[in-house]
GROMACS .gro file of C-alpha atoms in nm:
model
  179
    1MET     CA    1   0.016  -0.018  -0.031
    2THR     CA    2   0.140   0.313  -0.076
    3THR     CA    3   0.103   0.621   0.122
    4LEU     CA    4   0.053   1.042   0.151
    5ALA     CA    5   0.439   0.997   0.312
    6HIS     CA    6   0.547   0.783  -0.043
    7LEU     CA    7   0.399   1.023  -0.265
    8ARG     CA    8   0.529   1.333  -0.128
    9ALA     CA    9   0.901   1.212  -0.079
   10TYR     CA   10   0.896   1.147  -0.474
   11ALA     CA   11   0.691   1.420  -0.602
   12LEU     CA   12   0.938   1.678  -0.337
   13ALA     CA   13   1.256   1.459  -0.561
   14LEU     CA   14   1.125   1.552  -0.890
   15PRO     CA   15   1.330   1.943  -0.997
   16GLU     CA   16   1.135   2.250  -0.844
   17VAL     CA   17   0.828   2.134  -0.719
   18GLU     CA   18   0.666   2.268  -0.433
   19GLU     CA   19   0.434   2.152  -0.198
   20GLY     CA   20   0.102   2.331  -0.109
   21THR     CA   21  -0.258   2.314  -0.065
   22SER     CA   22  -0.553   2.355  -0.314
   23GLY     CA   23  -0.932   2.267  -0.247
   24GLY     CA   24  -0.810   2.084   0.094
   25ARG     CA   25  -0.576   1.863  -0.076
   26VAL     CA   26  -0.211   1.778  -0.095
   27ALA     CA   27  -0.067   1.965  -0.428
   28PHE     CA   28   0.286   1.964  -0.596
   29SER     CA   29   0.314   2.190  -0.873
   30VAL     CA   30   0.596   2.332  -1.103
   31ARG     CA   31   0.675   2.647  -1.132
   32GLY     CA   32   0.305   2.702  -1.069
   33LYS     CA   33   0.129   2.413  -1.237
   34GLY     CA   34  -0.021   2.177  -1.050
   35PHE     CA   35   0.028   1.839  -1.187
   36VAL     CA   36  -0.060   1.535  -0.858
   37SER     CA   37  -0.332   1.646  -0.557
   38ALA     CA   38  -0.396   1.389  -0.285
   39ALA     CA   39  -0.694   1.468  -0.087
   40LYS     CA   40  -0.857   1.368   0.254
   41ASP     CA   41  -0.988   1.084   0.137
   42GLY     CA   42  -0.702   0.873   0.043
   43HIS     CA   43  -0.748   0.942  -0.385
   44VAL     CA   44  -0.474   1.059  -0.576
   45THR     CA   45  -0.523   1.289  -0.904
   46LEU     CA   46  -0.263   1.346  -1.176
   47ARG     CA   47  -0.261   1.560  -1.433
   48LEU     CA   48  -0.213   1.341  -1.717
   49SER     CA   49  -0.234   1.319  -2.145
   50GLN     CA   50  -0.523   1.143  -2.277
   51ASP     CA   51  -0.279   0.851  -2.377
   52GLU     CA   52  -0.156   0.842  -2.018
   53THR     CA   53  -0.504   0.824  -1.877
   54GLU     CA   54  -0.577   0.531  -2.102
   55ALA     CA   55  -0.321   0.338  -2.001
   56ALA     CA   56  -0.318   0.378  -1.625
   57LEU     CA   57  -0.719   0.295  -1.668
   58THR     CA   58  -0.616  -0.061  -1.831
   59ALA     CA   59  -0.308  -0.126  -1.523
   60HIS     CA   60  -0.569  -0.003  -1.215
   61ALA     CA   61  -0.932  -0.091  -1.227
   62THR     CA   62  -1.028   0.103  -0.921
   63GLY     CA   63  -0.966   0.423  -1.104
   64GLU     CA   64  -1.122   0.709  -1.310
   65HIS     CA   65  -1.129   0.937  -1.540
   66LEU     CA   66  -1.122   1.350  -1.457
   67ALA     CA   67  -1.235   1.537  -1.686
   68ARG     CA   68  -1.288   1.973  -1.731
   69ALA     CA   69  -1.578   2.111  -1.908
   70GLY     CA   70  -1.553   1.771  -2.109
   71ARG     CA   71  -1.231   1.801  -2.158
   72PRO     CA   72  -0.961   1.486  -2.063
   73ILE     CA   73  -0.751   1.646  -1.759
   74GLY     CA   74  -0.603   1.291  -1.616
   75PHE     CA   75  -0.639   1.026  -1.378
   76ARG     CA   76  -0.739   0.959  -1.018
   77VAL     CA   77  -0.715   0.646  -0.853
   78PRO     CA   78  -0.729   0.510  -0.460
   79LEU     CA   79  -0.381   0.547  -0.311
   80ALA     CA   80  -0.391   0.251  -0.107
   81ASP     CA   81  -0.514   0.070  -0.445
   82ILE     CA   82  -0.149   0.171  -0.612
   83ASP     CA   83   0.167   0.013  -0.594
   84GLY     CA   84   0.485   0.249  -0.540
   85LYS     CA   85   0.630   0.206  -0.871
   86ASP     CA   86   0.374   0.292  -0.999
   87LEU     CA   87   0.240   0.553  -0.859
   88ASN     CA   88   0.611   0.717  -0.875
   89ALA     CA   89   0.622   0.595  -1.306
   90LEU     CA   90   0.212   0.854  -1.367
   91VAL     CA   91   0.423   1.164  -1.090
   92ARG     CA   92   0.694   1.133  -1.336
   93ALA     CA   93   0.468   1.131  -1.621
   94ALA     CA   94   0.250   1.362  -1.451
   95TRP     CA   95   0.560   1.651  -1.383
   96PHE     CA   96   0.661   1.602  -1.751
   97GLY     CA   97   0.370   1.681  -1.940
   98ARG     CA   98   0.336   2.016  -1.669
   99ALA     CA   99   0.687   2.107  -1.657
  100PRO     CA  100   0.793   2.408  -1.847
  101LYS     CA  101   0.997   2.235  -2.146
  102ARG     CA  102   1.291   2.355  -2.090
  103LEU     CA  103   1.282   2.216  -1.729
  104ALA     CA  104   1.163   1.883  -1.911
  105ALA     CA  105   1.492   1.884  -2.070
  106SER     CA  106   1.760   1.985  -1.840
  107PRO     CA  107   2.015   1.692  -1.760
  108ALA     CA  108   1.900   1.779  -1.395
  109ALA     CA  109   1.577   1.678  -1.503
  110ALA     CA  110   1.639   1.364  -1.670
  111GLU     CA  111   1.855   1.248  -1.419
  112ALA     CA  112   1.638   1.355  -1.134
  113ALA     CA  113   1.328   1.194  -1.287
  114ALA     CA  114   1.550   0.875  -1.432
  115ASP     CA  115   1.392   0.513  -1.406
  116GLU     CA  116   1.488   0.332  -1.140
  117PRO     CA  117   1.872   0.089  -1.192
  118GLY     CA  118   1.650  -0.164  -1.246
  119GLY     CA  119   1.662  -0.316  -0.852
  120ASP     CA  120   1.331  -0.149  -0.634
  121LEU     CA  121   1.537   0.116  -0.485
  122PRO     CA  122   1.268   0.413  -0.387
  123PRO     CA  123   1.412   0.732  -0.663
  124GLY     CA  124   1.351   0.936  -0.340
  125ILE     CA  125   1.644   0.847  -0.242
  126GLY     CA  126   1.811   1.088  -0.466
  127ARG     CA  127   2.116   0.947  -0.709
  128PRO     CA  128   2.408   1.024  -0.509
  129ALA     CA  129   2.265   0.733  -0.209
  130THR     CA  130   2.166   0.537  -0.511
  131ARG     CA  131   2.494   0.506  -0.601
  132ALA     CA  132   2.630   0.415  -0.327
  133LEU     CA  133   2.404   0.103  -0.288
  134LEU     CA  134   2.466  -0.044  -0.587
  135GLY     CA  135   2.829   0.052  -0.575
  136ALA     CA  136   2.799  -0.208  -0.217
  137GLY     CA  137   2.571  -0.463  -0.450
  138LEU     CA  138   2.228  -0.321  -0.318
  139GLU     CA  139   2.017  -0.320  -0.573
  140THR     CA  140   1.683  -0.416  -0.397
  141LEU     CA  141   1.491  -0.338  -0.101
  142ASP     CA  142   1.480  -0.679   0.048
  143GLN     CA  143   1.877  -0.687   0.017
  144VAL     CA  144   1.905  -0.333   0.225
  145ALA     CA  145   1.720  -0.434   0.462
  146ARG     CA  146   1.985  -0.669   0.594
  147ARG     CA  147   2.174  -0.371   0.672
  148THR     CA  148   2.185  -0.149   1.031
  149ARG     CA  149   2.091   0.183   0.951
  150ARG     CA  150   2.434   0.293   1.141
  151GLU     CA  151   2.570   0.123   0.804
  152LEU     CA  152   2.400   0.307   0.551
  153LEU     CA  153   2.492   0.645   0.754
  154ALA     CA  154   2.856   0.552   0.659
  155MET     CA  155   2.814   0.520   0.274
  156HIS     CA  156   2.897   0.821   0.175
  157GLY     CA  157   2.609   0.968  -0.027
  158VAL     CA  158   2.381   0.793   0.207
  159GLY     CA  159   2.230   1.022   0.438
  160PRO     CA  160   1.964   1.009   0.700
  161LYS     CA  161   1.654   1.172   0.424
  162ALA     CA  162   1.777   0.856   0.213
  163VAL     CA  163   1.745   0.622   0.549
  164ARG     CA  164   1.433   0.787   0.605
  165ILE     CA  165   1.250   0.767   0.302
  166ILE     CA  166   1.379   0.324   0.220
  167SER     CA  167   1.310   0.330   0.641
  168GLU     CA  168   0.910   0.447   0.505
  169THR     CA  169   0.946   0.276   0.210
  170LEU     CA  170   1.001  -0.073   0.365
  171GLU     CA  171   0.707  -0.022   0.636
  172GLN     CA  172   0.496  -0.027   0.341
  173GLN     CA  173   0.575  -0.372   0.260
  174GLY     CA  174   0.592  -0.480   0.640
  175LYS     CA  175   0.959  -0.508   0.692
  176SER     CA  176   1.253  -0.275   0.858
  177LEU     CA  177   1.554  -0.202   0.825
  178ARG     CA  178   1.802  -0.520   1.060
  179GLY     CA  179   1.844  -0.393   1.430
   0.00000   0.00000   0.00000
């Protein structure tokens, strides 16, 4: 089950994202353009293209079309019904659709929004932490869970934020770091 904490961590890891509120919802925007929000009822709303929305609907039966003035604007799904990897991909697609072209094309944006390198490490931990973990042969969360918080923090590039995100992600899966 994915949580608001996971959504927040992933959205805020993307370039120039700001968190705010809109209509009583937690909302994330890039240069003033909203791309994802979460309502108190546990639903997440994503601004997606029509093709991306159709693909999301095919993958998530509990999702629904969003339209404004009869024009499709995105996708809505219960946060609890979508796994972290799928949510991350949808958040990334929504960000790319709303970010200014120059920002979306920048090297920093491409690096921050890049797909995971093959394992299931949370992308919100950042590139330095990802490189450090991969360099230590830790490609999956199960492998990371065999380490202690102290061992992770001793790795160059892994800081408290990365350990917090890893811990939260493991907790969502009913797991935890060793000791």
